[in-house]
Amino acid sequence: MTASQTQPHASRYPAGAQAFPHRDLLGIGQLERHEILFLLDEAEQWVDLNRQRQKHSDSLAGLTIINAFFENSTRTLLSFEIAGKRLGADVVNMHAAQSSVKKGETLIDTAITLNAMRADAIVIRHGSSGATGLIADKVDCPVLNAGDGQHEHPTQALLDALALRHALRERGQSGDDFTGLTITICGDILHSRVARSNLLCLQALGATVRLCAPPALMPSGIEAMGAQVFHDFDAALDGADVVMMLRLQTERMSGQFIPSAREYHYLYGLTAARLAKAGEGALVMHPGPMNRGVEIDSDVADMIDRSIITRQVEMGVAIRMAALDVLTRRTRGVAGWRETA
Ligand code: ASP
């Protein structure tokens, strides 16, 4: 049996393709709790592999994966590329800056072009919310959303959950489920796809989620998604078990949303003194890229026993391997995954 045919913790989810009956991974909003757990459990084998000297599997040998990135990226693009290569696939990166998109080609034409090249999976990052769904409707292979505008960034939320699970386990806590945990997400909630995907994912796994931002950077009506809303960072931190900091998404802002970076740091920056207001030993997370001295101070970002920021990056590769492996099982005819369309 190959690694991709195993089902760790099989009692938690239905057998075979029913464990993950989706062709695409477009958002956490489309997933059931057991489907999230399935992807997290599947990623564990890849965490182990990635810690070996020999990090190669041939599960996806012969398949072609196209990473089509219409927005800048460091971590996500690199980790999808590494993930595909470690699984033995041929990986091609398309950067919008060098593509015909700059010549005015529509998104639909780009999608049709990618489809004609017979990719076996397409990973897309795009500046418009819903763009990945639009492409998924036009192509024949699985589509993975690597961030679409302000909408969703599902693999980021999954890797955050995996990093948190590992950190909790190391502390002797179960880490399997986040029931009883209070997680504060602070920053530019309005423009953040990471906040949206994490809210959905963390709540599905049982956590209480607090969102904190200045009023101008908080989406109206977000309470309806079950979040507790704060504008006072100290109050939002009180007793929190995890603090996730987000960058100001200046590239998505039209107009003045904050008076100055200095004032923003004063009110919403995570300093060591502020972190002391959270629960004892609270963990610190950030999806990157960080603006040190704005939303987070260096001494907090680099705290060895509290910050799990580099672990988030590590888990990103494993989660993306799991997503690529699971979504291509039907194409590969993996036993138990053939029967569903
Ligand atoms: N890297 C994350 C994203 O693509 C967070 C950020 O850019 O601030 O959304």
Tab-separated table of C-alpha atoms and ligand atoms in Angstrom:
chain	number	residue	atom	x	y	z
A	1	MET	CA	0.000	0.000	0.000
A	2	THR	CA	1.387	3.419	-0.930
A	3	ALA	CA	1.358	6.366	1.451
A	4	SER	CA	-1.506	7.927	-0.495
A	5	GLN	CA	-3.734	4.904	0.049
A	6	THR	CA	-3.536	4.883	3.820
A	7	GLN	CA	-6.288	6.412	5.901
A	8	PRO	CA	-4.911	7.416	9.275
A	9	HIS	CA	-7.554	7.627	12.029
A	10	ALA	CA	-10.010	6.025	9.573
A	11	SER	CA	-12.808	5.911	12.137
A	12	ARG	CA	-13.183	9.697	11.964
A	13	TYR	CA	-14.433	9.922	8.408
A	14	PRO	CA	-16.230	7.913	5.729
A	15	ALA	CA	-14.159	5.440	3.700
A	16	GLY	CA	-12.507	6.138	0.350
A	17	ALA	CA	-13.549	9.103	-1.732
A	18	GLN	CA	-16.423	9.900	0.631
A	19	ALA	CA	-13.806	11.204	3.076
A	20	PHE	CA	-13.249	14.079	0.671
A	21	PRO	CA	-15.876	14.145	-2.084
A	22	HIS	CA	-14.790	17.454	-3.675
A	23	ARG	CA	-12.969	17.871	-6.975
A	24	ASP	CA	-11.565	21.280	-5.967
A	25	LEU	CA	-10.319	23.008	-2.848
A	26	LEU	CA	-11.789	26.487	-3.200
A	27	GLY	CA	-12.529	27.448	0.378
A	28	ILE	CA	-12.935	26.207	3.940
A	29	GLY	CA	-16.587	27.238	3.624
A	30	GLN	CA	-17.201	24.230	1.343
A	31	LEU	CA	-15.768	21.745	3.869
A	32	GLU	CA	-17.319	19.701	6.658
A	33	ARG	CA	-15.436	19.365	9.923
A	34	HIS	CA	-14.520	15.726	9.170
A	35	GLU	CA	-13.130	16.764	5.774
A	36	ILE	CA	-10.864	19.309	7.481
A	37	LEU	CA	-9.698	16.643	9.938
A	38	PHE	CA	-9.108	14.243	7.042
A	39	LEU	CA	-6.771	16.701	5.284
A	40	LEU	CA	-4.937	17.448	8.552
A	41	ASP	CA	-4.491	13.739	9.259
A	42	GLU	CA	-3.344	13.081	5.695
A	43	ALA	CA	-0.726	15.827	6.057
A	44	GLU	CA	0.958	14.056	9.003
A	45	GLN	CA	2.696	11.506	6.743
A	46	TRP	CA	4.142	14.397	4.730
A	47	VAL	CA	5.343	16.204	7.872
A	48	ASP	CA	7.271	13.017	8.673
A	49	LEU	CA	8.634	12.654	5.128
A	50	ASN	CA	9.701	16.301	4.998
A	51	ARG	CA	11.769	15.793	8.148
A	52	GLN	CA	13.808	13.003	6.502
A	53	ARG	CA	16.933	13.592	4.499
A	54	GLN	CA	15.343	11.837	1.504
A	55	LYS	CA	12.105	13.745	0.945
A	56	HIS	CA	10.803	12.147	-2.213
A	57	SER	CA	7.617	10.258	-3.005
A	58	ASP	CA	6.536	9.226	-6.480
A	59	SER	CA	2.773	9.327	-5.817
A	60	LEU	CA	2.190	12.028	-8.442
A	61	ALA	CA	4.812	10.860	-10.968
A	62	GLY	CA	3.784	11.710	-14.524
A	63	LEU	CA	1.264	14.372	-13.492
A	64	THR	CA	1.598	18.054	-14.391
A	65	ILE	CA	0.722	20.772	-11.898
A	66	ILE	CA	0.435	24.389	-12.988
A	67	ASN	CA	0.831	27.114	-10.369
A	68	ALA	CA	-0.869	30.164	-11.906
A	69	PHE	CA	-0.134	33.165	-9.715
A	70	PHE	CA	-1.743	36.475	-10.679
A	71	GLU	CA	-0.607	38.088	-7.394
A	72	ASN	CA	2.758	38.127	-5.659
A	73	SER	CA	3.659	35.345	-3.284
A	74	THR	CA	6.721	33.960	-1.541
A	75	ARG	CA	5.654	31.234	0.881
A	76	THR	CA	2.565	29.944	-0.899
A	77	LEU	CA	4.097	29.677	-4.364
A	78	LEU	CA	7.334	28.152	-3.093
A	79	SER	CA	5.583	25.652	-0.885
A	80	PHE	CA	3.168	24.536	-3.624
A	81	GLU	CA	6.161	24.108	-5.921
A	82	ILE	CA	8.126	22.137	-3.327
A	83	ALA	CA	5.022	20.090	-2.476
A	84	GLY	CA	4.413	19.090	-6.087
A	85	LYS	CA	8.068	18.222	-6.659
A	86	ARG	CA	8.345	16.162	-3.477
A	87	LEU	CA	5.362	14.142	-4.706
A	88	GLY	CA	7.139	13.502	-8.000
A	89	ALA	CA	4.953	15.698	-10.262
A	90	ASP	CA	6.149	18.023	-13.010
A	91	VAL	CA	5.516	21.522	-11.692
A	92	VAL	CA	5.258	24.618	-13.867
A	93	ASN	CA	4.893	28.142	-12.507
A	94	MET	CA	3.050	30.820	-14.436
A	95	HIS	CA	3.666	34.361	-13.252
A	96	ALA	CA	1.047	36.849	-14.404
A	97	ALA	CA	3.665	39.558	-14.917
A	98	GLN	CA	5.222	37.519	-17.748
A	99	SER	CA	1.981	36.114	-19.136
A	100	SER	CA	-0.601	37.240	-21.674
A	101	VAL	CA	-2.725	38.517	-18.808
A	102	LYS	CA	-0.680	41.711	-19.158
A	103	LYS	CA	-1.687	41.764	-22.816
A	104	GLY	CA	-5.357	41.887	-21.844
A	105	GLU	CA	-6.278	38.223	-22.016
A	106	THR	CA	-9.404	37.524	-19.981
A	107	LEU	CA	-9.357	35.185	-17.020
A	108	ILE	CA	-11.637	32.781	-18.879
A	109	ASP	CA	-9.290	32.642	-21.881
A	110	THR	CA	-6.363	32.011	-19.552
A	111	ALA	CA	-8.351	29.196	-17.923
A	112	ILE	CA	-9.189	27.637	-21.297
A	113	THR	CA	-5.514	27.839	-22.278
A	114	LEU	CA	-4.355	26.163	-19.068
A	115	ASN	CA	-7.000	23.481	-19.565
A	116	ALA	CA	-5.847	22.781	-23.138
A	117	MET	CA	-2.368	22.039	-21.786
A	118	ARG	CA	-3.914	19.112	-19.869
A	119	ALA	CA	-2.767	20.025	-16.410
A	120	ASP	CA	-3.687	17.465	-13.745
A	121	ALA	CA	-4.158	20.166	-11.103
A	122	ILE	CA	-4.119	23.951	-11.250
A	123	VAL	CA	-3.187	26.074	-8.256
A	124	ILE	CA	-4.426	29.644	-8.554
A	125	ARG	CA	-3.813	32.876	-6.720
A	126	HIS	CA	-5.751	35.878	-7.940
A	127	GLY	CA	-6.528	39.391	-6.692
A	128	SER	CA	-10.278	39.069	-7.273
A	129	SER	CA	-12.552	37.282	-4.837
A	130	GLY	CA	-14.218	34.352	-6.594
A	131	ALA	CA	-11.722	34.185	-9.482
A	132	THR	CA	-10.591	30.673	-8.581
A	133	GLY	CA	-14.206	29.449	-8.602
A	134	LEU	CA	-14.665	30.992	-12.043
A	135	ILE	CA	-11.624	29.135	-13.364
A	136	ALA	CA	-12.718	25.887	-11.709
A	137	ASP	CA	-15.961	26.063	-13.715
A	138	LYS	CA	-13.991	26.186	-16.985
A	139	VAL	CA	-11.378	23.473	-16.507
A	140	ASP	CA	-11.464	19.679	-16.278
A	141	CYS	CA	-8.946	19.166	-13.480
A	142	PRO	CA	-8.897	19.920	-9.735
A	143	VAL	CA	-8.372	23.601	-8.849
A	144	LEU	CA	-6.742	24.679	-5.599
A	145	ASN	CA	-7.326	28.188	-4.322
A	146	ALA	CA	-4.023	29.726	-3.233
A	147	GLY	CA	-5.762	32.963	-2.198
A	148	ASP	CA	-8.485	34.850	-4.062
A	149	GLY	CA	-8.800	38.528	-3.199
A	150	GLN	CA	-10.407	39.056	0.189
A	151	HIS	CA	-12.364	35.827	-0.023
A	152	GLU	CA	-10.474	32.693	1.095
A	153	HIS	CA	-7.034	31.151	1.482
A	154	PRO	CA	-7.947	27.595	2.467
A	155	THR	CA	-4.482	26.013	2.549
A	156	GLN	CA	-3.305	28.820	4.871
A	157	ALA	CA	-6.070	28.028	7.382
A	158	LEU	CA	-5.316	24.299	7.137
A	159	LEU	CA	-1.594	24.804	7.700
A	160	ASP	CA	-2.356	27.100	10.629
A	161	ALA	CA	-4.537	24.388	12.161
A	162	LEU	CA	-1.801	21.785	11.605
A	163	ALA	CA	0.862	24.028	13.170
A	164	LEU	CA	-1.378	24.653	16.155
A	165	ARG	CA	-2.153	20.950	16.514
A	166	HIS	CA	1.578	20.139	16.608
A	167	ALA	CA	2.386	22.912	19.090
A	168	LEU	CA	-0.417	21.810	21.419
A	169	ARG	CA	0.657	18.169	21.241
A	170	GLU	CA	4.192	19.158	22.192
A	171	ARG	CA	2.748	20.816	25.260
A	172	GLY	CA	0.945	17.619	26.158
A	173	GLN	CA	-2.469	18.908	25.132
A	174	SER	CA	-4.494	16.749	22.755
A	175	GLY	CA	-4.299	19.209	19.879
A	176	ASP	CA	-6.787	17.209	17.865
A	177	ASP	CA	-9.674	19.501	18.321
A	178	PHE	CA	-9.602	23.124	19.474
A	179	THR	CA	-12.633	22.987	21.779
A	180	GLY	CA	-12.038	25.206	24.797
A	181	LEU	CA	-9.387	27.325	23.064
A	182	THR	CA	-9.827	31.068	22.607
A	183	ILE	CA	-8.021	32.398	19.551
A	184	THR	CA	-7.636	36.129	18.930
A	185	ILE	CA	-7.058	37.234	15.333
A	186	CYS	CA	-5.959	40.861	15.140
A	187	GLY	CA	-5.218	43.085	12.156
A	188	ASP	CA	-6.764	44.080	8.864
A	189	ILE	CA	-9.743	41.728	9.095
A	190	LEU	CA	-11.646	43.600	6.373
A	191	HIS	CA	-9.200	42.798	3.583
A	192	SER	CA	-7.905	39.468	4.897
A	193	ARG	CA	-8.733	36.157	3.216
A	194	VAL	CA	-6.633	34.522	5.937
A	195	ALA	CA	-8.967	35.855	8.643
A	196	ARG	CA	-12.039	34.540	6.816
A	197	SER	CA	-10.628	31.059	6.166
A	198	ASN	CA	-9.256	30.810	9.698
A	199	LEU	CA	-12.517	31.911	11.276
A	200	LEU	CA	-14.324	29.109	9.427
A	201	CYS	CA	-11.644	26.494	10.082
A	202	LEU	CA	-10.972	27.249	13.747
A	203	GLN	CA	-14.680	27.394	14.564
A	204	ALA	CA	-15.275	24.110	12.749
A	205	LEU	CA	-12.610	22.601	15.019
A	206	GLY	CA	-14.329	23.933	18.139
A	207	ALA	CA	-12.393	27.125	18.989
A	208	THR	CA	-13.885	30.412	20.131
A	209	VAL	CA	-12.626	33.074	17.732
A	210	ARG	CA	-12.202	36.742	18.636
A	211	LEU	CA	-11.609	39.194	15.806
A	212	CYS	CA	-9.961	42.524	16.618
A	213	ALA	CA	-9.414	45.530	14.327
A	214	PRO	CA	-10.015	49.263	14.193
A	215	PRO	CA	-13.672	49.875	13.199
A	216	ALA	CA	-12.638	50.840	9.634
A	217	LEU	CA	-10.893	47.486	9.153
A	218	MET	CA	-13.672	45.255	10.537
A	219	PRO	CA	-16.242	43.910	8.043
A	220	SER	CA	-19.751	44.842	9.083
A	221	GLY	CA	-21.962	41.943	10.122
A	222	ILE	CA	-19.045	39.552	10.714
A	223	GLU	CA	-20.674	38.616	14.060
A	224	ALA	CA	-23.165	36.634	11.979
A	225	MET	CA	-20.314	34.209	11.207
A	226	GLY	CA	-20.009	33.470	14.917
A	227	ALA	CA	-17.019	35.673	15.722
A	228	GLN	CA	-16.678	37.831	18.817
A	229	VAL	CA	-15.820	41.343	17.646
A	230	PHE	CA	-13.382	43.655	19.465
A	231	HIS	CA	-11.888	47.065	18.734
A	232	ASP	CA	-9.833	47.208	21.951
A	233	PHE	CA	-6.823	44.919	21.539
A	234	ASP	CA	-6.160	44.584	25.289
A	235	ALA	CA	-9.719	43.330	25.827
A	236	ALA	CA	-9.413	40.946	22.873
A	237	LEU	CA	-6.190	39.523	24.331
A	238	ASP	CA	-7.515	38.937	27.822
A	239	GLY	CA	-6.988	35.229	28.575
A	240	ALA	CA	-6.523	34.240	24.907
A	241	ASP	CA	-4.680	30.962	24.256
A	242	VAL	CA	-3.474	31.909	20.781
A	243	VAL	CA	-2.843	35.296	19.164
A	244	MET	CA	-2.772	35.430	15.369
A	245	MET	CA	-1.513	38.708	13.919
A	246	LEU	CA	-2.312	39.909	10.394
A	247	ARG	CA	-0.617	42.385	8.094
A	248	LEU	CA	-2.253	45.616	6.898
A	249	GLN	CA	-3.245	44.714	3.306
A	250	THR	CA	-2.288	48.093	1.873
A	251	GLU	CA	-2.469	46.740	-1.689
A	252	ARG	CA	-6.216	46.233	-1.222
A	253	MET	CA	-6.881	49.611	0.397
A	254	SER	CA	-8.236	52.517	-1.571
A	255	GLY	CA	-8.098	55.562	0.652
A	256	GLN	CA	-6.910	56.130	4.202
A	257	PHE	CA	-7.910	53.345	6.607
A	258	ILE	CA	-5.522	54.143	9.471
A	259	PRO	CA	-4.098	57.487	10.633
A	260	SER	CA	-0.457	56.260	10.562
A	261	ALA	CA	1.592	53.068	10.966
A	262	ARG	CA	2.914	54.495	14.254
A	263	GLU	CA	-0.522	54.995	15.737
A	264	TYR	CA	-1.646	51.595	14.420
A	265	HIS	CA	1.302	49.958	16.189
A	266	TYR	CA	0.474	51.820	19.392
A	267	LEU	CA	-3.123	50.550	19.404
A	268	TYR	CA	-2.909	47.200	17.593
A	269	GLY	CA	0.750	46.135	17.503
A	270	LEU	CA	1.681	42.974	19.403
A	271	THR	CA	4.446	43.925	21.837
A	272	ALA	CA	5.856	41.746	24.617
A	273	ALA	CA	3.981	43.867	27.182
A	274	ARG	CA	0.723	43.312	25.317
A	275	LEU	CA	1.291	39.595	24.926
A	276	ALA	CA	1.489	39.405	28.734
A	277	LYS	CA	-2.246	40.261	28.772
A	278	ALA	CA	-3.075	37.050	26.904
A	279	GLY	CA	-3.341	33.718	28.693
A	280	GLU	CA	-0.250	32.170	30.269
A	281	GLY	CA	2.066	30.792	27.582
A	282	ALA	CA	-0.192	32.015	24.750
A	283	LEU	CA	1.073	31.011	21.303
A	284	VAL	CA	1.822	33.599	18.620
A	285	MET	CA	1.032	33.092	14.919
A	286	HIS	CA	1.385	35.141	11.723
A	287	PRO	CA	0.791	33.963	8.129
A	288	GLY	CA	3.536	36.213	6.746
A	289	PRO	CA	4.776	38.387	5.281
A	290	MET	CA	5.356	40.234	8.575
A	291	ASN	CA	5.814	43.949	8.925
A	292	ARG	CA	7.996	43.978	12.014
A	293	GLY	CA	7.415	47.063	14.135
A	294	VAL	CA	3.926	47.574	12.692
A	295	GLU	CA	1.558	44.698	13.592
A	296	ILE	CA	4.176	42.693	15.505
A	297	ASP	CA	7.421	43.444	17.318
A	298	SER	CA	10.529	41.447	16.523
A	299	ASP	CA	11.036	40.197	20.065
A	300	VAL	CA	7.541	38.653	19.999
A	301	ALA	CA	7.828	37.236	16.465
A	302	ASP	CA	11.088	35.533	17.440
A	303	MET	CA	10.080	34.241	20.921
A	304	ILE	CA	11.327	30.685	20.899
A	305	ASP	CA	8.780	29.190	23.290
A	306	ARG	CA	5.756	31.148	22.077
A	307	SER	CA	6.021	31.984	18.390
A	308	ILE	CA	5.086	29.181	15.962
A	309	ILE	CA	5.535	31.323	12.851
A	310	THR	CA	8.312	29.234	11.286
A	311	ARG	CA	6.396	26.070	12.111
A	312	GLN	CA	3.479	27.485	10.122
A	313	VAL	CA	5.805	27.692	7.119
A	314	GLU	CA	6.975	24.100	7.656
A	315	MET	CA	3.394	22.824	7.854
A	316	GLY	CA	2.533	24.699	4.661
A	317	VAL	CA	4.515	22.241	2.555
A	318	ALA	CA	2.888	19.200	4.210
A	319	ILE	CA	-0.647	20.579	3.862
A	320	ARG	CA	-0.101	21.389	0.208
A	321	MET	CA	1.271	17.883	-0.391
A	322	ALA	CA	-1.836	16.448	1.273
A	323	ALA	CA	-4.163	18.632	-0.803
A	324	LEU	CA	-2.430	17.743	-4.098
A	325	ASP	CA	-2.315	14.066	-3.210
A	326	VAL	CA	-5.978	13.851	-2.161
A	327	LEU	CA	-7.355	15.903	-5.052
A	328	THR	CA	-5.524	13.856	-7.701
A	329	ARG	CA	-6.551	10.435	-6.349
A	330	ARG	CA	-9.409	10.073	-8.811
A	331	THR	CA	-7.183	10.868	-11.808
A	332	ARG	CA	-4.621	8.418	-10.522
A	333	GLY	CA	-7.244	5.749	-9.956
A	334	VAL	CA	-6.231	5.189	-6.340
A	335	ALA	CA	-8.208	2.262	-4.909
A	336	GLY	CA	-11.421	3.434	-3.262
A	337	TRP	CA	-11.281	6.786	-5.079
A	338	ARG	CA	-12.277	5.698	-8.582
A	339	GLU	CA	-16.001	5.425	-8.212
A	340	THR	CA	-17.015	9.068	-7.678
A	341	ALA	CA	-16.942	11.671	-10.422
B	1	ASP	N1	0.220	35.597	2.738
B	1	ASP	C1	-1.131	35.837	3.157
B	1	ASP	C2	-2.048	36.032	1.968
B	1	ASP	O1	-1.653	35.800	0.855
B	1	ASP	C3	-1.225	36.956	4.148
B	1	ASP	C4	-0.791	38.318	3.653
B	1	ASP	O2	-0.415	38.488	2.494
B	1	ASP	O3	-0.810	39.210	4.488
B	1	ASP	O4	-3.182	36.419	2.147
